[in-house]
mmCIF file of C-alpha atoms in Angstrom:
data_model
loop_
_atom_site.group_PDB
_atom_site.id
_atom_site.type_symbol
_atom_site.label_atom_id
_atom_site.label_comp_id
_atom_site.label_asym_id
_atom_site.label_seq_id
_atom_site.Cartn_x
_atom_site.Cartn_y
_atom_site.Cartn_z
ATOM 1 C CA UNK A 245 73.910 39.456 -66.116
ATOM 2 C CA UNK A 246 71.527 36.800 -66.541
ATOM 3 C CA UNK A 247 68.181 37.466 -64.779
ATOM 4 C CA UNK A 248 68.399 36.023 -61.362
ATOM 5 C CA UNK A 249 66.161 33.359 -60.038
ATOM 6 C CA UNK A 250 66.882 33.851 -56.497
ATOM 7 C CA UNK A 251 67.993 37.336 -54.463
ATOM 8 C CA UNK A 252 69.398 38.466 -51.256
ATOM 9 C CA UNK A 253 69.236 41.893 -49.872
ATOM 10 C CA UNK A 254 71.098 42.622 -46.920
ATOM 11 C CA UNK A 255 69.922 45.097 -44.768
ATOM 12 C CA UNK A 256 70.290 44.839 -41.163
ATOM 13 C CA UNK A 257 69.353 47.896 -39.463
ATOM 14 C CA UNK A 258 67.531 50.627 -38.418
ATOM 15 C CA UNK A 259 64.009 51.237 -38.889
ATOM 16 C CA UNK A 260 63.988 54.098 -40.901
ATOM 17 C CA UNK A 261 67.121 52.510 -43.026
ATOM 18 C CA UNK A 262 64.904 49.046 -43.432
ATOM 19 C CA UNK A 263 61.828 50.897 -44.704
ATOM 20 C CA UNK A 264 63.903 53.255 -47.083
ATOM 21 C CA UNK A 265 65.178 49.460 -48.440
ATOM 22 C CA UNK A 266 61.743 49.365 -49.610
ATOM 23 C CA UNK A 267 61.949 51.445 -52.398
ATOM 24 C CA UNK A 268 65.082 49.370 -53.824
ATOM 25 C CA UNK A 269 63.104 45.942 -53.205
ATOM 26 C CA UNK A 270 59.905 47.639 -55.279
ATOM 27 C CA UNK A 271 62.449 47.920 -58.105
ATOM 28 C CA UNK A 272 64.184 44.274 -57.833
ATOM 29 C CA UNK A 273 60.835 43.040 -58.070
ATOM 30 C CA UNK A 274 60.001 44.747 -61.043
ATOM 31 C CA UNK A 275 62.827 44.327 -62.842
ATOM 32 C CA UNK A 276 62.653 40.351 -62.309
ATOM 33 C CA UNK A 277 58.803 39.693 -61.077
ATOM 34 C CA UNK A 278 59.627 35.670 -60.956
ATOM 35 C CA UNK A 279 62.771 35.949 -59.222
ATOM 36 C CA UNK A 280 62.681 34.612 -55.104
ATOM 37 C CA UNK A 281 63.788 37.522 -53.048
ATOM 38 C CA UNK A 282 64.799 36.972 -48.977
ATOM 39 C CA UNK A 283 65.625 40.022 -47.232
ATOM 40 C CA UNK A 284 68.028 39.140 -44.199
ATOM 41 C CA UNK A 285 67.720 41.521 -41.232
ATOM 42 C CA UNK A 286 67.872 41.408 -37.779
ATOM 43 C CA UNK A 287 65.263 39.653 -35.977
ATOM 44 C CA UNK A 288 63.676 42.438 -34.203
ATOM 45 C CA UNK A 289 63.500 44.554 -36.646
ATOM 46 C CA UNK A 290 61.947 41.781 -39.191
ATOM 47 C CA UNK A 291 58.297 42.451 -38.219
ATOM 48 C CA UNK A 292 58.292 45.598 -40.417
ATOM 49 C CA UNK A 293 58.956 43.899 -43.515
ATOM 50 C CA UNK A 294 55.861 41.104 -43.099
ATOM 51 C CA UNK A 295 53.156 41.129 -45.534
ATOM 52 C CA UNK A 296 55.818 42.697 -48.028
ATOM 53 C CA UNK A 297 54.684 41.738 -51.535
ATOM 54 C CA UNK A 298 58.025 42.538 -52.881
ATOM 55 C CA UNK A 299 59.320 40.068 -50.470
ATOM 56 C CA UNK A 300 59.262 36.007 -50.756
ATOM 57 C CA UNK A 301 60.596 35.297 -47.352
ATOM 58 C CA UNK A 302 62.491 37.222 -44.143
ATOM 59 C CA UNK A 303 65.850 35.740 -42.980
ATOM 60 C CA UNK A 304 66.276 36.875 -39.268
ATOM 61 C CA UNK A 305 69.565 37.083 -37.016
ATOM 62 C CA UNK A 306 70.240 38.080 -33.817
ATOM 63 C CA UNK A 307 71.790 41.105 -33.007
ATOM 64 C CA UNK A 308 74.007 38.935 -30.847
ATOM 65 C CA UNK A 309 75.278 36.420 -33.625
ATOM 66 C CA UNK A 310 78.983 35.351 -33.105
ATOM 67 C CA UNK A 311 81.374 35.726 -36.100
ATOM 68 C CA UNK A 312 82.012 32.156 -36.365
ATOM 69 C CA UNK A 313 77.988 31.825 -36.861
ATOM 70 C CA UNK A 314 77.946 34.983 -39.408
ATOM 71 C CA UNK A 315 80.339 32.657 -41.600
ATOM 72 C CA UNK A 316 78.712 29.379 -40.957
ATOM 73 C CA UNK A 317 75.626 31.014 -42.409
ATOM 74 C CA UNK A 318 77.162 32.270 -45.116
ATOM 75 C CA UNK A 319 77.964 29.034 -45.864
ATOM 76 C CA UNK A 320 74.930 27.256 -45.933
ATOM 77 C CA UNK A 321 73.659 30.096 -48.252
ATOM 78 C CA UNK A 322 76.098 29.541 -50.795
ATOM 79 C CA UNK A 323 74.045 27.650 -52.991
ATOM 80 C CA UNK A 324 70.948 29.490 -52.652
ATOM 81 C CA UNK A 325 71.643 32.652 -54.144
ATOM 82 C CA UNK A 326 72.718 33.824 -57.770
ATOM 83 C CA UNK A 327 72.588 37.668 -56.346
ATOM 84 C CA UNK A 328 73.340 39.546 -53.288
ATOM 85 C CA UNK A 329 72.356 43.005 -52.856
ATOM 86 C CA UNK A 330 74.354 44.480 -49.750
ATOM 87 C CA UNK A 331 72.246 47.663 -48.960
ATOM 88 C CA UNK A 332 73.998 47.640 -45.653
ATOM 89 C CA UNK A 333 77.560 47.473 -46.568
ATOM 90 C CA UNK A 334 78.803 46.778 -42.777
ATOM 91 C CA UNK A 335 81.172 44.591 -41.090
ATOM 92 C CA UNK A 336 78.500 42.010 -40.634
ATOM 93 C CA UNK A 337 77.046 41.815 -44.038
ATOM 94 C CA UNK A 338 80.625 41.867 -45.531
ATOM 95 C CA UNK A 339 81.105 38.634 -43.734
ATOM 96 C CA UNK A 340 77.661 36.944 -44.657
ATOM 97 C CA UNK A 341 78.973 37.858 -48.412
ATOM 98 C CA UNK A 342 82.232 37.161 -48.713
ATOM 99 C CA UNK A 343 81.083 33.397 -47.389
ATOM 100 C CA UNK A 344 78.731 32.903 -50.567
ATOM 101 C CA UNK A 345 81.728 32.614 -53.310
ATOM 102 C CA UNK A 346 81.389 32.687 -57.239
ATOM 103 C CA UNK A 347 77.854 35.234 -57.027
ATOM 104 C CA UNK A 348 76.949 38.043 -58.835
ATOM 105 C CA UNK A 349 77.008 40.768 -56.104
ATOM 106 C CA UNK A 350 76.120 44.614 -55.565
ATOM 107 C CA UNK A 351 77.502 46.575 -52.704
ATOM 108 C CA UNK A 352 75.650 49.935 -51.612
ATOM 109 C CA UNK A 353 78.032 52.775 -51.642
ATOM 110 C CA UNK A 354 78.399 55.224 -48.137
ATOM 111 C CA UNK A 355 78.923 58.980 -49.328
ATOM 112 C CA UNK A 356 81.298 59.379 -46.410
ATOM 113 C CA UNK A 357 83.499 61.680 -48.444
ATOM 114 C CA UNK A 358 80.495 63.998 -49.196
ATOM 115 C CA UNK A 359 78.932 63.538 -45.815
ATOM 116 C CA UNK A 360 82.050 64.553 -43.946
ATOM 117 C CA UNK A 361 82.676 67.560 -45.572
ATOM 118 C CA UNK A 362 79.165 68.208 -45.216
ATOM 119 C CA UNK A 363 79.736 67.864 -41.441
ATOM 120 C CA UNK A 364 82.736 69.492 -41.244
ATOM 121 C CA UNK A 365 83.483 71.777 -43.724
ATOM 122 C CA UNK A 366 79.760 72.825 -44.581
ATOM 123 C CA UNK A 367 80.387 71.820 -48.188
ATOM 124 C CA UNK A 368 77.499 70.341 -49.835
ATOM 125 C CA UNK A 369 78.134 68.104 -52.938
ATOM 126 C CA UNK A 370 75.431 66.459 -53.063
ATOM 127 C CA UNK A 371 73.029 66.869 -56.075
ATOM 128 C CA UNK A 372 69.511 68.600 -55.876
ATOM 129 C CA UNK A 373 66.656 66.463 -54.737
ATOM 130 C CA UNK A 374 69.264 63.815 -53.306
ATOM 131 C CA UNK A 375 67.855 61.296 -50.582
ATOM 132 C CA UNK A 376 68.174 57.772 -49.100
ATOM 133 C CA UNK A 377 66.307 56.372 -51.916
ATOM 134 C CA UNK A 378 68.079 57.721 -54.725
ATOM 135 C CA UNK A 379 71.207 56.389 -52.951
ATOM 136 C CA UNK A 380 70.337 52.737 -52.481
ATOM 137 C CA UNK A 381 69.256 53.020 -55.981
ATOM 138 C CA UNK A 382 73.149 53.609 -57.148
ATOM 139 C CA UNK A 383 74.182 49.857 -56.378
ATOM 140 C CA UNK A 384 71.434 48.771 -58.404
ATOM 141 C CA UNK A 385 72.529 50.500 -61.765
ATOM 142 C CA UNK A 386 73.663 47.599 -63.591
ATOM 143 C CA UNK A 387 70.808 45.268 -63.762
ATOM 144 C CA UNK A 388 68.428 48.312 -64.023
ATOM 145 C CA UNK A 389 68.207 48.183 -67.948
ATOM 146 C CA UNK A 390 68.063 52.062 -68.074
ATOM 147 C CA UNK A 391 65.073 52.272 -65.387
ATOM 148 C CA UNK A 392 65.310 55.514 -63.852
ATOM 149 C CA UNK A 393 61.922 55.132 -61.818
ATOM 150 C CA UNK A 394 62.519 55.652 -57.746
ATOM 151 C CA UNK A 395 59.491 53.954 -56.492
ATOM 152 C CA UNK A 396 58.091 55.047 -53.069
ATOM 153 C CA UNK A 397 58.883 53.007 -49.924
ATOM 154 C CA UNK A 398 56.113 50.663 -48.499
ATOM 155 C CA UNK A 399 54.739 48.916 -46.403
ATOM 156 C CA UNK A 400 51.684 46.575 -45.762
ATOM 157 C CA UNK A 401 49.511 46.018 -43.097
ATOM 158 C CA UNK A 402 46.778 43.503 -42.738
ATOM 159 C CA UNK A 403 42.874 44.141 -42.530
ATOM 160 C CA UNK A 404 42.929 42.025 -39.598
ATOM 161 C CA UNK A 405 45.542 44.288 -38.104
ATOM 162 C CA UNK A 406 43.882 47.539 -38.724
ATOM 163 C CA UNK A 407 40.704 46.052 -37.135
ATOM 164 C CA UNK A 408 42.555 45.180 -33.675
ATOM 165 C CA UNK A 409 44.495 48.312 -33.924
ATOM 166 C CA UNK A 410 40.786 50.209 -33.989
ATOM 167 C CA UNK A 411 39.710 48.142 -30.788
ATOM 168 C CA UNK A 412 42.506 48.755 -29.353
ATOM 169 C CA UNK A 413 42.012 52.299 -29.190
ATOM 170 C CA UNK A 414 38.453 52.132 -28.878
ATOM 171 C CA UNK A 415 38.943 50.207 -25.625
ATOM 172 C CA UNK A 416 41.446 52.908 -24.534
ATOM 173 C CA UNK A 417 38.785 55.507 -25.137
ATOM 174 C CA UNK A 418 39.363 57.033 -28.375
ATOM 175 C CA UNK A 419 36.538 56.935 -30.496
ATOM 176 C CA UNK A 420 37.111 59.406 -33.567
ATOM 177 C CA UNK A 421 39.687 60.169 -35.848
ATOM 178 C CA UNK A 422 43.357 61.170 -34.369
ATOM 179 C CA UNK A 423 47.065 62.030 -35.014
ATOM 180 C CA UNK A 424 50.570 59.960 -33.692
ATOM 181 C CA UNK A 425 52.413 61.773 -32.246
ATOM 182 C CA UNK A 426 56.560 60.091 -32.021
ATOM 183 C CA UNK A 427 58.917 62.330 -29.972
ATOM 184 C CA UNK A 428 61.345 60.259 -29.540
ATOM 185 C CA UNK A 429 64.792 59.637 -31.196
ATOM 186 C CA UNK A 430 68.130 57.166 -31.052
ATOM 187 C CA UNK A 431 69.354 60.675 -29.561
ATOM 188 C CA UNK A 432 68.097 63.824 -27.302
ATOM 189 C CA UNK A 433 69.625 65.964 -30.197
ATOM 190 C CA UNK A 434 67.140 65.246 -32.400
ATOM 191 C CA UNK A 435 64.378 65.575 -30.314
ATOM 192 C CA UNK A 436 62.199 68.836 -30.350
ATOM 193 C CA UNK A 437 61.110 70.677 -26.927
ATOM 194 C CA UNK A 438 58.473 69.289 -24.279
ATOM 195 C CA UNK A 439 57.467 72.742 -24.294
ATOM 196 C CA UNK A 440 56.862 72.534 -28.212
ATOM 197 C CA UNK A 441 54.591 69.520 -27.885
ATOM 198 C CA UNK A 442 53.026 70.541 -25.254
ATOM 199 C CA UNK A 443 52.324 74.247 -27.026
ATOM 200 C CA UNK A 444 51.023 72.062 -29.992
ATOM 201 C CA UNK A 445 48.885 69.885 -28.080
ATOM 202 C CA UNK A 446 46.462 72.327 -26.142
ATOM 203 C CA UNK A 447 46.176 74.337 -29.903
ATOM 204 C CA UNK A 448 44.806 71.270 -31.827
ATOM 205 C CA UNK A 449 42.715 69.793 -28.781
ATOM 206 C CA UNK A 450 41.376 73.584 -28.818
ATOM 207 C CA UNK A 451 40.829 74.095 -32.337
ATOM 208 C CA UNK A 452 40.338 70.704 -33.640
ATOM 209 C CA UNK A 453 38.090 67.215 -33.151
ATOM 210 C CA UNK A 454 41.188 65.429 -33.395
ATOM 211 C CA UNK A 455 42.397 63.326 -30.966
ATOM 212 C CA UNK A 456 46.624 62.682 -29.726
ATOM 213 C CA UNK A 457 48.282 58.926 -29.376
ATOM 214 C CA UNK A 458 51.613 59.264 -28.274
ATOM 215 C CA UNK A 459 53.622 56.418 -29.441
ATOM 216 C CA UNK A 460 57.144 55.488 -28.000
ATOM 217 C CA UNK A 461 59.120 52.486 -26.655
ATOM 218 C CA UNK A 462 59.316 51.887 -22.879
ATOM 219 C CA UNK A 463 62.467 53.742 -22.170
ATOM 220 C CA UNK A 464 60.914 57.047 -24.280
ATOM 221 C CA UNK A 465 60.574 58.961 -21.037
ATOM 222 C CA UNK A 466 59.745 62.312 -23.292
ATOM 223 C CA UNK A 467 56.279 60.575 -23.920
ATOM 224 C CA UNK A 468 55.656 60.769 -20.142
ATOM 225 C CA UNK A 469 57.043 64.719 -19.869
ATOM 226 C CA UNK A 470 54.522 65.733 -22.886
ATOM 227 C CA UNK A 471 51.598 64.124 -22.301
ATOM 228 C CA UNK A 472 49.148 66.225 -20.786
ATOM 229 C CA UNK A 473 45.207 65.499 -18.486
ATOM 230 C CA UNK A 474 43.083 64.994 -21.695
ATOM 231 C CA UNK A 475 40.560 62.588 -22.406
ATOM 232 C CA UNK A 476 41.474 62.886 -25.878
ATOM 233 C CA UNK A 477 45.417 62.470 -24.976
ATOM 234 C CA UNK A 478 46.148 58.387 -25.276
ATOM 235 C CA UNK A 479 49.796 57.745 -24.181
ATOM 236 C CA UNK A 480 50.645 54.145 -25.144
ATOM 237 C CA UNK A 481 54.632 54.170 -24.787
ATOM 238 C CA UNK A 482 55.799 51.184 -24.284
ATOM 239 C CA UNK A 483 52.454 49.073 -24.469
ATOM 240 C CA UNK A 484 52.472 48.256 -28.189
ATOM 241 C CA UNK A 485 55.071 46.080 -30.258
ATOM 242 C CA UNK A 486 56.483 46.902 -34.069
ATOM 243 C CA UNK A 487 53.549 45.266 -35.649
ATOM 244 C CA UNK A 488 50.658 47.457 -33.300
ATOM 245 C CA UNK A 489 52.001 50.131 -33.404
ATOM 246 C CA UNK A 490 52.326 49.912 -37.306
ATOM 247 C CA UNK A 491 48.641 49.080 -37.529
ATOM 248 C CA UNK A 492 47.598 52.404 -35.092
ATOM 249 C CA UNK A 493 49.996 54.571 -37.446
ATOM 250 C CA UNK A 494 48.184 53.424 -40.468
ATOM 251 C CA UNK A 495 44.650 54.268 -39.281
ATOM 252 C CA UNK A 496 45.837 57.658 -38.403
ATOM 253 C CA UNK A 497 45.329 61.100 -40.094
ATOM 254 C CA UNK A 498 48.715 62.275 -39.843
ATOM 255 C CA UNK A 499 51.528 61.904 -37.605
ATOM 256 C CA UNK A 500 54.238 64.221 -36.238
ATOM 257 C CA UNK A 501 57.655 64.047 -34.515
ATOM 258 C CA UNK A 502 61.830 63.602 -35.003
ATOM 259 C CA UNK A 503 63.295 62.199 -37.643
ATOM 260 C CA UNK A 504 62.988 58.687 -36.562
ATOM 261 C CA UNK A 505 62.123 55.085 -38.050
ATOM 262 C CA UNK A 506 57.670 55.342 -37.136
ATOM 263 C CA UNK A 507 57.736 59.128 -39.047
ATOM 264 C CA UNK A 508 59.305 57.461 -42.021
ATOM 265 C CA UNK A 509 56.962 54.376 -41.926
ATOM 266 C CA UNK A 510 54.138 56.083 -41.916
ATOM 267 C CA UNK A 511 55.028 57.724 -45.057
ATOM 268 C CA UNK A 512 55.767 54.340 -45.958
ATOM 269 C CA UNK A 513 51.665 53.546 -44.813
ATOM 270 C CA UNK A 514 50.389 56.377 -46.889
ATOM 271 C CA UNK A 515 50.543 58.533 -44.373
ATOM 272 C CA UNK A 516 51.687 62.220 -44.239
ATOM 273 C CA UNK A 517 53.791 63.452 -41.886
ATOM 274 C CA UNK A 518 55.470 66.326 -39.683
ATOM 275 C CA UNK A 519 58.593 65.424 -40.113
ATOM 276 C CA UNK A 520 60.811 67.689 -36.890
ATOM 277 C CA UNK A 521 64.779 68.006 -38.396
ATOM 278 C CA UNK A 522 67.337 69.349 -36.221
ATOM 279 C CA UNK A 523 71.010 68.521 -36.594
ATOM 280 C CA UNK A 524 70.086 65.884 -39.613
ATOM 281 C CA UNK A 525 69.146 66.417 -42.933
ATOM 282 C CA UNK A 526 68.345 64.695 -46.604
ATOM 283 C CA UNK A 527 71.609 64.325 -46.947
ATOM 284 C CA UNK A 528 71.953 62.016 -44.112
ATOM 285 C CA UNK A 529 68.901 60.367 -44.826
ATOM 286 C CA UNK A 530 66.024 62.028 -43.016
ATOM 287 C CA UNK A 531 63.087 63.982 -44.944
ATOM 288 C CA UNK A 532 60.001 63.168 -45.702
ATOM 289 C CA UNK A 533 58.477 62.528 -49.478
ATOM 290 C CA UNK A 534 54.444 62.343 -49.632
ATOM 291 C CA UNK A 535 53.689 65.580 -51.618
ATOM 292 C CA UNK A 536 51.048 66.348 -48.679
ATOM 293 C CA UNK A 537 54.057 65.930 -45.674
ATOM 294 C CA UNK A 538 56.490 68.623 -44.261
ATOM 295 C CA UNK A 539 60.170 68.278 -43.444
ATOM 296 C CA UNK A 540 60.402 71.566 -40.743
ATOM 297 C CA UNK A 541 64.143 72.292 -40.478
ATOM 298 C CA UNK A 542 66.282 75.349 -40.048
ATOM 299 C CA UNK A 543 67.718 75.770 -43.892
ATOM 300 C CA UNK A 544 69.872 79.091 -42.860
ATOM 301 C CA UNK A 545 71.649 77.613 -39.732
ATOM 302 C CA UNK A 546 75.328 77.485 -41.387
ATOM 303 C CA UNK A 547 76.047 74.682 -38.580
ATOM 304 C CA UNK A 548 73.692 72.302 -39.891
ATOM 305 C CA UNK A 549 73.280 69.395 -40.522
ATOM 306 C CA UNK A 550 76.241 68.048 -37.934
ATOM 307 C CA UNK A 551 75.841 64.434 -37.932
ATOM 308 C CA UNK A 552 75.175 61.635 -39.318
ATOM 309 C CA UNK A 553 72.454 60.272 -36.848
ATOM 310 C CA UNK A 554 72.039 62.938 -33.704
ATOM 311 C CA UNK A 555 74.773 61.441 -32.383
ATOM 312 C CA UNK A 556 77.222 64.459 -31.862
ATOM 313 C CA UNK A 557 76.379 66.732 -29.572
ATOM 314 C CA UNK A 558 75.538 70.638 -29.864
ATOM 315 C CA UNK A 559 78.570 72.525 -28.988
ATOM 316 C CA UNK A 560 76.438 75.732 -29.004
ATOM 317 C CA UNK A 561 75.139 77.430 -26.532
ATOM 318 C CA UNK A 562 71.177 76.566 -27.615
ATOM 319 C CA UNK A 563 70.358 74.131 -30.138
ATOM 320 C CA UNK A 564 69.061 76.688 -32.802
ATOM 321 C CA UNK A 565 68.370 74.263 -35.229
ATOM 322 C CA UNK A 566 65.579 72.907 -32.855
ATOM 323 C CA UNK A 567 64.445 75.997 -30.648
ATOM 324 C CA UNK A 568 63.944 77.800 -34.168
ATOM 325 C CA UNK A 569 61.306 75.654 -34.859
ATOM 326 C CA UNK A 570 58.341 76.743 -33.430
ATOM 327 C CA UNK A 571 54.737 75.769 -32.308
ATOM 328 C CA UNK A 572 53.161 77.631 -35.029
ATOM 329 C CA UNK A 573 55.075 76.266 -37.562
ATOM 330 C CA UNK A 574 54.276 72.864 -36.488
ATOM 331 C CA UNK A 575 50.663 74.053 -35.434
ATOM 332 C CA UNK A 576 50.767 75.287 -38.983
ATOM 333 C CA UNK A 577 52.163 72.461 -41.120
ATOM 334 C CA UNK A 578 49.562 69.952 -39.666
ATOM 335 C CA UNK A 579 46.780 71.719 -40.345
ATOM 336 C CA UNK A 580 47.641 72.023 -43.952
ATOM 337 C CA UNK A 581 47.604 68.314 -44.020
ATOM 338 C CA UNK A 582 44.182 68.267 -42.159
ATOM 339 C CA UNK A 583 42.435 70.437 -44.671
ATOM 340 C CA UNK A 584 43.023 68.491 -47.866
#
């Protein structure tokens, strides 16, 4: 095809889905570096992408949008757009597409096949050194001129926003350098032991200068159950939004927790990470990538990975693929991080 003057990528959800679209956008815009890329995405979810150089401007929906309004925006797009990248590939984005007729456009492709034999059968088809960003990278094959380059995901955050992200924690009493810690998850399966975090905790307040921010939304009641009485402990669930919390993650020295949305943005920030896999896997999207960061998962259990998200539950009678993760290899991992 022609080189496009204008784009839209389609992506509409989650966090950690929206920042692996990264890597894909990093490629659009060097493949056509004067094109106008939008990225359309649900509106609470957009504040991740701002400040994205690879972006021109954020289209935002809400979650609640009718079908009748899906199509009626699809319409008024139709004239806008001489390519659509789907990365999504869902019932909602199908309809935004199939409203904006006679363009050129590229549909990301769902490995269910390989993913449910994966699940159920314990098959694994999928190539060596697969993951989320090699996938999203498939739909883009022909207008990639033979580029076989998977760039890393990013994000950007302002100076401004690392400076009030500083005084935020400075006013909260942290004054030196400190790890985020994210226990949380879409789903208790893929959330590691209080006990864990807690066994982790008293070892680097012990051994290190470090300090702990525990990050989390309001309902993330595990951020109450681990925190522990420690001046150097900072619990701020549910007092930061997207864009704050963002800005604390990137000032950090490392972070740690499930395989959730923050973990992968901080990767995304330049910042390694502890990366806690249960019942997912690489395969399903998780992992982390930063040469310096460790994905800590239970390679031998035959029943893993499960699911596609956490979402299934553990029809053992312990959830090996968490309680066989331990302190000290957590304990472990981050201080390999800390010394380089």
């Amino acid at each position: 095809m022609d080189s496009p003057r204008t784009i839209l990528v389609l992506r509409f959800s989650s966090i950690g889905d929206i920042v692996q679209a990264t890597s894909p956008l990093a490629t659009l815009r060097n493949r056509f570096p004067n094109a106008r890329i939008d990225f359309m995405t649900l509106s609470h979810f957009a504040p991740l992408l701002e400040n994205q150089p690879s972006i021109n401007r954020i289209i935002k929906i809400n979650s609640s949008e009718s079908v009748m309004t899906l199509r009626s925006l699809g319409n008024r797009l139709d004239e806008d757009y001489d390519l659509v990248v789907d990365l999504h590939n869902s019932l909602r984005t199908k309809i935004i597409r199939r409203r904006i007729v006679d363009t050129e456009t590229l549909v990301y492709k769902k490995p269910r096949w390989k993913r449910l034999k994966l699940f159920q059968l314990h098959i694994n088809d999928f190539v060596d050194g697969f993951n989320q960003r090699i996938l999203y990278h498939e739909c883009l094959k022909p207008i990639l001129n033979g580029q076989a380059d998977i760039p890393h995901t990013t994000l950007s955050i302002s100076e401004n926003e690392k400076n009030q992200a500083i005084k935020l924690i400075k006013q909260n009493g942290i004054e030196n350098d400190y790890l985020i810690v994210i226990p949380s998850a879409a789903w208790e399966t893929k959330m590691w032991s209080v006990e864990g975090y807690k066994s982790v905790f008293t070892n680097l307040l012990k051994e290190t200068d470090f300090s702990i921010i525990i990050l989390g939304s309001e309902n993330d009641a595990i951020c109450d159950k681990i925190d522990i009485d420690d001046s150097r402990v900072l619990n701020l669930k549910g007092k930061t939004d997207l864009r704050t919390s963002l800005s604390i993650v990137n000032n950090a020295k490392a972070v740690m927790g499930s395989d959730t949305g923050l973990v992968h943005a901080a990767e995304a920030l330049g910042v390694p990470g502890v990366m806690i896999m249960g019942p997912t896997s690489v395969e399903t999207g998780g992992g982390t990538f930063l040469e310096n960061s460790a994905t800590l998962a239970n390679e031998d259990l035959w029943c893993r990975p499960c699911s596609q998200n956490g979402k299934t539950p553990c029809y053992r009678k312990e959830q090996y693929c968490m309680t066989s993760i331990t302190p000290e290899n957590v304990i472990n991992s981050i201080n390999s991080i800390l010394s380089e």
